[in-house]
Coordinates of C-alpha atoms in Angstrom, one line a residue:
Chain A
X29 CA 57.6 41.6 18.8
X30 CA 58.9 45.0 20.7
X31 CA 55.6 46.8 20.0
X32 CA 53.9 45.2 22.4
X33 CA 56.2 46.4 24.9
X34 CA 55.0 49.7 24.0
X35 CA 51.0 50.0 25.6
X36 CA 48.3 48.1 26.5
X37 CA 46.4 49.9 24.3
X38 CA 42.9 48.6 22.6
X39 CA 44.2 48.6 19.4
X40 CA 47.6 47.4 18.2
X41 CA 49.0 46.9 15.0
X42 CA 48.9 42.9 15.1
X43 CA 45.2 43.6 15.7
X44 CA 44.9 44.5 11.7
X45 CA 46.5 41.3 10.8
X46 CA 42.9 39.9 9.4
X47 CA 43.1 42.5 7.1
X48 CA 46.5 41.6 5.4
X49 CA 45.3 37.7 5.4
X50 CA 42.0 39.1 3.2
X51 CA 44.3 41.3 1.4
X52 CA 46.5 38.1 0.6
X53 CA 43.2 36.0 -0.4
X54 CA 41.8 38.7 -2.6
X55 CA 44.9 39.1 -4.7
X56 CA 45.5 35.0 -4.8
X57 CA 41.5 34.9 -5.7
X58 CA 42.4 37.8 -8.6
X59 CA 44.9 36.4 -9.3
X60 CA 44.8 32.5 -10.1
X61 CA 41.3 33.5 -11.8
X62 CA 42.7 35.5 -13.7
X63 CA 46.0 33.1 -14.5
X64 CA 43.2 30.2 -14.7
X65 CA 40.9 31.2 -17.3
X66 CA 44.3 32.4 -19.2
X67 CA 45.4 28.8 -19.6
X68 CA 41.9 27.2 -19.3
X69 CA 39.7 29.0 -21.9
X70 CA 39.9 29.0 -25.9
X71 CA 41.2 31.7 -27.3
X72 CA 39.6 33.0 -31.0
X73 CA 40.8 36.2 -31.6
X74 CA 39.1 38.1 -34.3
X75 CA 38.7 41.5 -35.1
X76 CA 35.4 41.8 -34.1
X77 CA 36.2 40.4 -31.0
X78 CA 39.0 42.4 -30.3
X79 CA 37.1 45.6 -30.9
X80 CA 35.9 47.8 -28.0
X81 CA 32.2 48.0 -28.2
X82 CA 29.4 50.4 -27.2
X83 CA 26.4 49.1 -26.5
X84 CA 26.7 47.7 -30.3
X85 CA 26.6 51.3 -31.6
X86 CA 29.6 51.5 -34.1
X87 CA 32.6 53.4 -32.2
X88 CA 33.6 56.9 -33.4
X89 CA 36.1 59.4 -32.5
X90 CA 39.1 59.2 -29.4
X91 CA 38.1 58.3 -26.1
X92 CA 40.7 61.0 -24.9
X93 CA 38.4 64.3 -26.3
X94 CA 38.7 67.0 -24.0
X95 CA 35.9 67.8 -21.7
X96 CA 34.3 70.3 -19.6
X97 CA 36.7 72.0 -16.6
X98 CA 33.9 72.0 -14.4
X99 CA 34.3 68.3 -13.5
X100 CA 38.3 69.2 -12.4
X101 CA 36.3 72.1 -10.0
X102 CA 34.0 69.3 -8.8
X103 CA 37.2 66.8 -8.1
X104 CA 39.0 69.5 -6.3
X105 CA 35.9 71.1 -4.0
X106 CA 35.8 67.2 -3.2
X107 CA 39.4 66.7 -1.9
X108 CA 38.8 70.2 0.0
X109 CA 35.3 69.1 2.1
X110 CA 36.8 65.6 2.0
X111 CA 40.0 66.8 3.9
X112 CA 37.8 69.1 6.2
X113 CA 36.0 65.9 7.6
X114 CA 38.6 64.7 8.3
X115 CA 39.8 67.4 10.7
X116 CA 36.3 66.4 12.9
X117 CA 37.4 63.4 13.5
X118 CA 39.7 63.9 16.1
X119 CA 37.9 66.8 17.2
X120 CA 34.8 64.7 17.8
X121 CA 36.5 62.2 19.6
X122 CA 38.1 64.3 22.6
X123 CA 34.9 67.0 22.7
X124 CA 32.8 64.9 25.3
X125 CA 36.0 64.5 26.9
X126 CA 37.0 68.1 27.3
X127 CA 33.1 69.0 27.7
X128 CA 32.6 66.6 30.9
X129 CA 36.2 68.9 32.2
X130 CA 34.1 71.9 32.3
X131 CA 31.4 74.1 30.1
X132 CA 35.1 76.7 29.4
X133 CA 36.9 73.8 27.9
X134 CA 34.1 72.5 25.9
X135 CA 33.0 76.1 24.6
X136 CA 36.5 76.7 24.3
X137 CA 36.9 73.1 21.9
X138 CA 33.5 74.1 20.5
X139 CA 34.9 77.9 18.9
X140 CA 37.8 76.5 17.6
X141 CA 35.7 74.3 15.4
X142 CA 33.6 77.0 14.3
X143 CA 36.3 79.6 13.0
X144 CA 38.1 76.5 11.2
X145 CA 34.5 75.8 9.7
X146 CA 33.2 79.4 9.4
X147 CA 36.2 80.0 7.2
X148 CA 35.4 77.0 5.3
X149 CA 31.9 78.0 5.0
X150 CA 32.8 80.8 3.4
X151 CA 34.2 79.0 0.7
X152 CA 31.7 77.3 0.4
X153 CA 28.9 80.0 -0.2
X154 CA 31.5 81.7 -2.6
X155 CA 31.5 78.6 -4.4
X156 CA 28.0 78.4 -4.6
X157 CA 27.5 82.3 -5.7
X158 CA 30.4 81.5 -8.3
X159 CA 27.6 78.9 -10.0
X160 CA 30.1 76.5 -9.8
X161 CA 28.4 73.7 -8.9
X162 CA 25.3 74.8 -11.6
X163 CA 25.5 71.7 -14.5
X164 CA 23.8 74.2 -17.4
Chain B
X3 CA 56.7 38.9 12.7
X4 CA 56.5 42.7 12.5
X5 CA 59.8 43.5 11.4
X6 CA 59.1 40.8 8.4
X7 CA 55.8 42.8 7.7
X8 CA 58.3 45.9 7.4
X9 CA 60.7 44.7 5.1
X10 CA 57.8 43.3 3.0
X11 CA 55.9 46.5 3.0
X12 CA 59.0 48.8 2.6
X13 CA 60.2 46.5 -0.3
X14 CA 56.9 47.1 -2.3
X15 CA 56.4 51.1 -0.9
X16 CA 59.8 51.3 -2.5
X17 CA 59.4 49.0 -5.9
X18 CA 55.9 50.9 -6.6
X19 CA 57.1 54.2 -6.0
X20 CA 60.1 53.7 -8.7
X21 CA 57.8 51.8 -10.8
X22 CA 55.7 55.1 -10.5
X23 CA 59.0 56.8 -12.0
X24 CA 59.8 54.7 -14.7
X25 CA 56.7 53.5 -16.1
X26 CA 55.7 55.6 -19.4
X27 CA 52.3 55.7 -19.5
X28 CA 51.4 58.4 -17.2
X29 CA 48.0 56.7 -16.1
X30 CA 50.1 53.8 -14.8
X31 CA 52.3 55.9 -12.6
X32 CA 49.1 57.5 -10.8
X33 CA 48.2 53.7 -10.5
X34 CA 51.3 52.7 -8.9
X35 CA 51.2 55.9 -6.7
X36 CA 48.0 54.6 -5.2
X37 CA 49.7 51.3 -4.7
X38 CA 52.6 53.2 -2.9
X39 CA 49.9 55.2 -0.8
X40 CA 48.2 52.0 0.3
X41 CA 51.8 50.5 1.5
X42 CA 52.4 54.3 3.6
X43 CA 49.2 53.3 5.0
X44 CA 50.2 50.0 6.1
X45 CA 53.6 51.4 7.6
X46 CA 51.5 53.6 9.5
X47 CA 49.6 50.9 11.0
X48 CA 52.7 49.4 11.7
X49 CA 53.6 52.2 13.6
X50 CA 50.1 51.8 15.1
X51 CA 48.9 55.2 13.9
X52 CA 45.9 54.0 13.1
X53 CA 43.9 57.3 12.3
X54 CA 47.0 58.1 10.0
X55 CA 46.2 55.4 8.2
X56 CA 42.9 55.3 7.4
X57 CA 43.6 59.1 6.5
X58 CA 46.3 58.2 3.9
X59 CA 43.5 55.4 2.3
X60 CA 40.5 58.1 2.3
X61 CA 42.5 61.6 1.4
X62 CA 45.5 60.3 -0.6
X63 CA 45.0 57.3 -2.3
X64 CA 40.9 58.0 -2.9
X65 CA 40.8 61.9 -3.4
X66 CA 43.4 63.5 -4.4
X67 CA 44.4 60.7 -7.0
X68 CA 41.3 60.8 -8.7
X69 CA 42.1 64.6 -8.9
X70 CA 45.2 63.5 -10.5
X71 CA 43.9 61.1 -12.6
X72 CA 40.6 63.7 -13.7
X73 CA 43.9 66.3 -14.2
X74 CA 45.9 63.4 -16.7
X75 CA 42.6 63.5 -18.6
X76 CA 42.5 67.1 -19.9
X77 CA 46.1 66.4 -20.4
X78 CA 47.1 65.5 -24.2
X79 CA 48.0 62.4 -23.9
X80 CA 47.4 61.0 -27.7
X81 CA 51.2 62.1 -28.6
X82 CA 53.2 60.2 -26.4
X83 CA 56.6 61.8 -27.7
X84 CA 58.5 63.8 -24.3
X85 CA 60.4 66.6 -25.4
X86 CA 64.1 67.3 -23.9
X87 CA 63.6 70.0 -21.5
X88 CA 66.1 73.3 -21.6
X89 CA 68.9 73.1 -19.8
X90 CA 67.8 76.1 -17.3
X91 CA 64.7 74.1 -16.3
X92 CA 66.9 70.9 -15.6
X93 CA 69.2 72.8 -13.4
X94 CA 65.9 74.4 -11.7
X95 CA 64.3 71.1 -11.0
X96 CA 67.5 70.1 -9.9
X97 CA 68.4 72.9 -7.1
X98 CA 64.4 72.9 -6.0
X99 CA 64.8 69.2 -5.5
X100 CA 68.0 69.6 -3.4
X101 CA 66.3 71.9 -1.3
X102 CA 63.4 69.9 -0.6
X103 CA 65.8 66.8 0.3
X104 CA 67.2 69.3 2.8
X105 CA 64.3 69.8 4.4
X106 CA 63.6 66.8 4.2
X107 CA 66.8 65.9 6.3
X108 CA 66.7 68.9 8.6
X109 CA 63.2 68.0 9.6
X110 CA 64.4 64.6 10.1
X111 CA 67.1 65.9 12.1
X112 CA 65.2 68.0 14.3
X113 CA 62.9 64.7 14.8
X114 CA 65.6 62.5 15.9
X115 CA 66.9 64.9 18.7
X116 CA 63.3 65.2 20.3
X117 CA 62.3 61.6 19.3
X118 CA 63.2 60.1 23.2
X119 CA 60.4 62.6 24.9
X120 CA 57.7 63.0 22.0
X121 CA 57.4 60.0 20.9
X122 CA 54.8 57.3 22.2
X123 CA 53.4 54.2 21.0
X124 CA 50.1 55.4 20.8
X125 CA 51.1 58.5 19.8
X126 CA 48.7 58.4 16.5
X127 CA 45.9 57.7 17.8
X128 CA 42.9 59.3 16.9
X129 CA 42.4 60.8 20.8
X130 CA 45.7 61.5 21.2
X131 CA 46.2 63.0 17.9
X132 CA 43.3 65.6 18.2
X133 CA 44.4 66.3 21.9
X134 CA 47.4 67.4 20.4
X135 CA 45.8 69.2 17.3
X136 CA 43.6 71.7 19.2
X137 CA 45.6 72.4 22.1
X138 CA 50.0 72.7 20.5
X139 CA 48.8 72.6 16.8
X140 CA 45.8 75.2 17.0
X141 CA 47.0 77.9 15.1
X142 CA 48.2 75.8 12.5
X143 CA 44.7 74.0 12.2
X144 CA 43.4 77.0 11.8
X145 CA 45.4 78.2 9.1
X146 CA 44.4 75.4 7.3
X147 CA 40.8 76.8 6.7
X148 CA 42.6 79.4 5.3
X149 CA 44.6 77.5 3.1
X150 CA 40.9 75.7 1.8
X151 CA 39.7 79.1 1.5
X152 CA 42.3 80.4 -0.8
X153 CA 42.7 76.7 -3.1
X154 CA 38.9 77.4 -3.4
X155 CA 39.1 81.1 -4.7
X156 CA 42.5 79.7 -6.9
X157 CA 41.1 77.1 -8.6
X158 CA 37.6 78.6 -9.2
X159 CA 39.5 82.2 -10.9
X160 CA 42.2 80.0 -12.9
X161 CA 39.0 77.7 -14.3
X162 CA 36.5 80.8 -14.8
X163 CA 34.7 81.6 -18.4
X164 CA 36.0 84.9 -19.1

């Protein structure tokens, strides 16, 4: 117990201790259904049973056929904006802070967010002039 | 009570990540790296970082594995034969991985000796952390648009029809 030491803060890390106990009961729940209906249920294994099925249709082909890039240039343009939200966060938080200090401090917080997303912008409208995110 | 919650989280950070290693199947190792992700993320709560953490569980573990696992798909993974490797590209992996444990120690070094001052217990905090982000950290922030900016223009040229 020597974090508590630490500060009186709002939010310590024993305050996240709900989440482990539902962590705990959604694994036990996973897991003893899944144990349970193991041991409980009959088991008639056939090979029509056993076979993967789509929607009834008869299956053809590999599931592992390759396919189009463009969903690899969706997945990383996601990670990219994704991370870029990120950085607001803690922006967000303090900018009240540092605009109640003074109209320079928050103009000052205010252009630092708008080169970092001015840059990103631009990425943005390159990707879109690219046609990258055009599905035809 | 906390220091158990350490040794239990460290003990299956540790287990997943060399499960990660040694598992075959390549779409199992990007599943135990999300398990090892989620683990970091409960070690950062631990170290009651709790921005951090939620950052690890959004960025790490949700995006940029499903990148990874969207990248093992256009890989071909029907053969599941490995080849042996040259022996110049062993003995490259080998000196680039040294150097990354070096700077992995000098950084942890150079922690250590400023540790006393710097660190705080609510040091990760989300205030704290953007205090610290746009006022020491400013320049490198910025970079980062940057770096977006060119991983944009990289992956869209590499991917382009011709």
């Amino acid at each position: 117990m020597a974090a508590e030491v630490a500060v009186a803060t709002i939010s310590a890390p024993h305050d996240y201790l709900p989440i482990i106990v539902q962590l705990i009961v959604v694994l036990a729940f996973v897991g003893g259904t899944i144990l349970a209906t193991h041991f409980l249920g009959p088991k008639r294994k056939s090979k029509a049973k056993l076979d993967p099925f789509e929607c009834g249709i008869e299956i053809h082909g590999n599931a592992r056929t390759p396919f189009s890039i463009k969903y690899f240039l969706v997945a990383i343009l996601f990670v990219l904006f994704d991370v870029e939200i990120i950085f607001m966060y803690p922006w967000a938080v303090n900018f009240k802070e540092n605009l109640s200090v003074g109209f320079e401090a928050g103009m000052n917080n205010f252009i630092q967010m708008s080169i970092f997303l001015g840059v990103v912008l631009l990425g943005f409208i390159y990707v879109i002039k690219k046609g990258v995110l055009k599905w035809d | 009570m906390l220091l158990y919650l350490f040794y239990i989280l460290s003990a299956i950070t540790v287990g997943c990540a060399l499960l990660t290693i040694f598992s075959k199947n390549p779409v199992y190792s990007v599943l135990f790296v999300i398990a090892t992700f989620f683990s970091i993320a409960g070690h950062f709560i631990l170290l009651n970082a709790q921005f951090l953490a939620i950052v690890q569980v959004i960025v790490y573990a949700g995006a940029i594995m499903v990148l990874f696992l969207t990248v093992l798909m256009y890989l071909n993974l029907n053969k599941s034969v490995e080849s042996s490797k040259p022996l110049l590209i062993k003995i490259a992996a080998m000196v680039s991985g040294g150097l990354l444990f070096l700077v992995l120690i000098a950084s942890f070094k150079s922690g250590l000796s400023i540790a006393p001052t710097s660190v705080r217990g609510d040091a990760g905090l989300i205030k704290n952390l953007g205090n610290t982000l746009f006022t020491e950290y400013l320049f490198p922030f910025e970079a980062t648009a940057v770096l977006f900016l060119s991983t944009m223009a990289g992956a869209i040229t590499l991917t382009r029809k011709k």
